[in-house]
Short mmCIF file of C-alpha atoms in Angstrom, two decimals:
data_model
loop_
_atom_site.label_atom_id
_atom_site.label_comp_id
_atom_site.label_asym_id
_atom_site.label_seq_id
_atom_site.Cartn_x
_atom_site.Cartn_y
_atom_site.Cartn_z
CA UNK A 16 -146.51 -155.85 44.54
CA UNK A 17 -148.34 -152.45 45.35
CA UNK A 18 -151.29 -150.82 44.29
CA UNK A 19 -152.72 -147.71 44.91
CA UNK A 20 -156.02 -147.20 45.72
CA UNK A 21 -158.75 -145.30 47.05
CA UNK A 22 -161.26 -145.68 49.68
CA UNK A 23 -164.01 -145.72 47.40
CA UNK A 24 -162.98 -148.30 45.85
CA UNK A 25 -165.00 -151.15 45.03
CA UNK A 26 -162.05 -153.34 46.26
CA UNK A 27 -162.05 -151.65 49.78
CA UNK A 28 -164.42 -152.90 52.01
CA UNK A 29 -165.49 -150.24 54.35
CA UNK A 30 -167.50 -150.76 57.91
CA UNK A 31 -168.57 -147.96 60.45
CA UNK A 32 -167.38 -147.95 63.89
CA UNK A 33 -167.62 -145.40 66.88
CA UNK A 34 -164.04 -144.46 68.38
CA UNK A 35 -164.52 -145.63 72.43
CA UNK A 36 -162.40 -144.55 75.16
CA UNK A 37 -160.35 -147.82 77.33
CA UNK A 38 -161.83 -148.10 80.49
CA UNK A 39 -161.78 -144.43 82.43
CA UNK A 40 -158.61 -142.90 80.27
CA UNK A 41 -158.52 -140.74 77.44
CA UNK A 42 -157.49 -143.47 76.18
CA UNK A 43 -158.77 -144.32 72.19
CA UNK A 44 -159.71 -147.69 70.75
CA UNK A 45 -161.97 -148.44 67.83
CA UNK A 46 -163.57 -151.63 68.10
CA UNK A 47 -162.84 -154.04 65.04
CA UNK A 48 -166.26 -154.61 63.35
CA UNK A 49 -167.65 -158.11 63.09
CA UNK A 50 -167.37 -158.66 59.29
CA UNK A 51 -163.87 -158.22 59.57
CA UNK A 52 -161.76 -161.40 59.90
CA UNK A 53 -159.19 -159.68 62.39
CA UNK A 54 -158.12 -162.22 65.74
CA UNK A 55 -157.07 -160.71 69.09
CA UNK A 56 -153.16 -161.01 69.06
CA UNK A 57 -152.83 -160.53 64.58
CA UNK A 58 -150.20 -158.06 64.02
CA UNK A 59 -151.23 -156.05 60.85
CA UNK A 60 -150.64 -152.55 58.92
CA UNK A 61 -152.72 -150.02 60.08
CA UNK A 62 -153.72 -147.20 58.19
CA UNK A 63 -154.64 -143.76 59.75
CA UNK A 64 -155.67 -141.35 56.58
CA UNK A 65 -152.88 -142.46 54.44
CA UNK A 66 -150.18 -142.71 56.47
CA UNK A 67 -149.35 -146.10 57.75
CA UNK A 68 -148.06 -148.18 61.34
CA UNK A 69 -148.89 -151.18 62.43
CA UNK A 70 -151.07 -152.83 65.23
CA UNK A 71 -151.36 -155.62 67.40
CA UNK A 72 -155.27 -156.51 67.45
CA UNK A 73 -156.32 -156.08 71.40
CA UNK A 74 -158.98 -157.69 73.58
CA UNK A 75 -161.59 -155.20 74.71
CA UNK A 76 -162.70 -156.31 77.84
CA UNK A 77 -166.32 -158.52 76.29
CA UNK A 78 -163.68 -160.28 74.73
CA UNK A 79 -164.27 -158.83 71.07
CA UNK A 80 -160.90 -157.67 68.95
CA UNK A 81 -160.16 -153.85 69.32
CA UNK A 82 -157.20 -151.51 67.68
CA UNK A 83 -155.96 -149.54 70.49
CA UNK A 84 -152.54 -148.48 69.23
CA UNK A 85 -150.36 -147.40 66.00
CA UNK A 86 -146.65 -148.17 66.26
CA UNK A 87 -143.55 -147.55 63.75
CA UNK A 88 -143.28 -151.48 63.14
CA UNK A 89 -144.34 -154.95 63.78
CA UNK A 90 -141.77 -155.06 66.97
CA UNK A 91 -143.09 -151.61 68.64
CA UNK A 92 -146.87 -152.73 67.93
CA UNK A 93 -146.23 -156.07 69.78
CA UNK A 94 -144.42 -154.43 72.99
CA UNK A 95 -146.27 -150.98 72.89
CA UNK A 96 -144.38 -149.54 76.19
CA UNK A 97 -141.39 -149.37 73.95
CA UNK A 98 -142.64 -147.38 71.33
CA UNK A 99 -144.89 -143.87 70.25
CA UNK A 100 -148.25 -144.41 69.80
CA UNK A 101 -149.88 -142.72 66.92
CA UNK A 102 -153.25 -143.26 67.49
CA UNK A 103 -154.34 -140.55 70.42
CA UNK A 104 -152.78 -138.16 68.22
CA UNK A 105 -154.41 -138.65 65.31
CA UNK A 106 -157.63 -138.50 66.99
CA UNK A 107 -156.98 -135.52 68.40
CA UNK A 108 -155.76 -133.77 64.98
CA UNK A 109 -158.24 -134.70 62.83
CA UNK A 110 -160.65 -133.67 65.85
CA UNK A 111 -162.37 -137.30 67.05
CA UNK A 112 -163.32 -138.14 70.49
CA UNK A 113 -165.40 -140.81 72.28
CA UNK A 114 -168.49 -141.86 70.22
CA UNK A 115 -167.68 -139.87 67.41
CA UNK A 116 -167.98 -142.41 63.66
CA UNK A 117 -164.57 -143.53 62.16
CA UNK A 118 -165.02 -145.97 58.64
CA UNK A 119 -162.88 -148.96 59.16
CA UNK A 120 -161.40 -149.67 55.50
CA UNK A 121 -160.24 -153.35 54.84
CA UNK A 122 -157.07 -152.41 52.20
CA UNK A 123 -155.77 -155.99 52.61
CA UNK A 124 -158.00 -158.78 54.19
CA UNK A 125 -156.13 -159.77 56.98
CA UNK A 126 -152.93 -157.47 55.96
CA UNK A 127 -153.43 -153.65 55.99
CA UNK A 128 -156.78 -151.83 57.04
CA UNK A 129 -157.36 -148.09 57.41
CA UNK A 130 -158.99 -145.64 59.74
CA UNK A 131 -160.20 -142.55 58.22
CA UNK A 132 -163.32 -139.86 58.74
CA UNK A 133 -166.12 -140.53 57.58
CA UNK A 134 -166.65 -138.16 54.32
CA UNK A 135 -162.80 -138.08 53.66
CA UNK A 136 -161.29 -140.09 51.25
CA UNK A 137 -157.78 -142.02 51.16
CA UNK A 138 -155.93 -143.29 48.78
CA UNK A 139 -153.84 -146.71 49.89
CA UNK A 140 -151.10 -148.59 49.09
CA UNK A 141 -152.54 -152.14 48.34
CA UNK A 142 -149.25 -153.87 49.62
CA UNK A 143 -149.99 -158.22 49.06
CA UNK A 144 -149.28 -159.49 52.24
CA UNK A 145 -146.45 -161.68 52.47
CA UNK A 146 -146.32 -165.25 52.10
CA UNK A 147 -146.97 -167.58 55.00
CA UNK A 148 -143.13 -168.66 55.37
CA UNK A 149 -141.94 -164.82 54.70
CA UNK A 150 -144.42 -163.33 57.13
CA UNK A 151 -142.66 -166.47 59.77
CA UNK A 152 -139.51 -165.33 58.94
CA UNK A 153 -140.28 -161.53 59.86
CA UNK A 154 -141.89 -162.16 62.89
CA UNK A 155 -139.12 -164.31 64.05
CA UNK A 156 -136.71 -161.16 63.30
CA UNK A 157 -138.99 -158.70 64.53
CA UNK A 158 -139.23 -160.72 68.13
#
């Protein structure tokens, strides 16, 4: 099932982070904030202003989770030489750079989250995430 709904939201649980650059490249990643229950290596939805990818949760170099990518699928996310990254664009259409804020939304814990500005608001779709066995079964086709 799918809901829609908005950032402001009492169901969306929103966190600040600062958009950070990997290593000496242009390169963006927003850090995942501590409250959120994200592990380096989960494969989720990601959400840039509405319009959503997914991601494969990377390890910043301290060893804490970061996002540093937003692929067309599950597959693309996991092997990102393959596939387009969405992210650097975004950030550089919407006008964010290195140390500039970004609100980290939590749509679906563990699922979907969503990067958006802060002061703009977004309205999600709330997609469950799939059962334990279905969410085996996709990953097993995806890889």
């Amino acid at each position: 099932m799918s809901d829609r709904v908005p950032s402001d939201s009492d169901a969306v649980d929103t966190h600040r982070a600062h958009v950070e650059t990997v290593g000496r490249t242009a390169r963006p990643r927003v850090p995942v904030p501590e409250a959120i229950d994200l592990a380096v290596g989960d494969v989720i939805r990601l959400s840039l202003e509405g319009d959503t990818y997914h991601t494969q949760i990377a390890e910043a170099l301290d060893g804490t989770p970061d996002i540093r990518g937003a692929f067309a699928n599950a597959r693309l996310a996991r092997t990102p030489n393959e596939g387009e990254d969405h992210l650097r664009p975004w950030t550089e259409a919407v006008g964010l750079s290195a140390g500039d804020p970004v609100l980290v939304d939590v749509v679906t814990p563990g699922f979907k989250i969503g990067l958006r500005r802060p002061g703009e608001r977004v309205v999600y779709e709330a997609t469950d995430a799939p059962s334990g066995s279905l969410a085996d079964i996709a990953r097993d086709l995806d890889g």
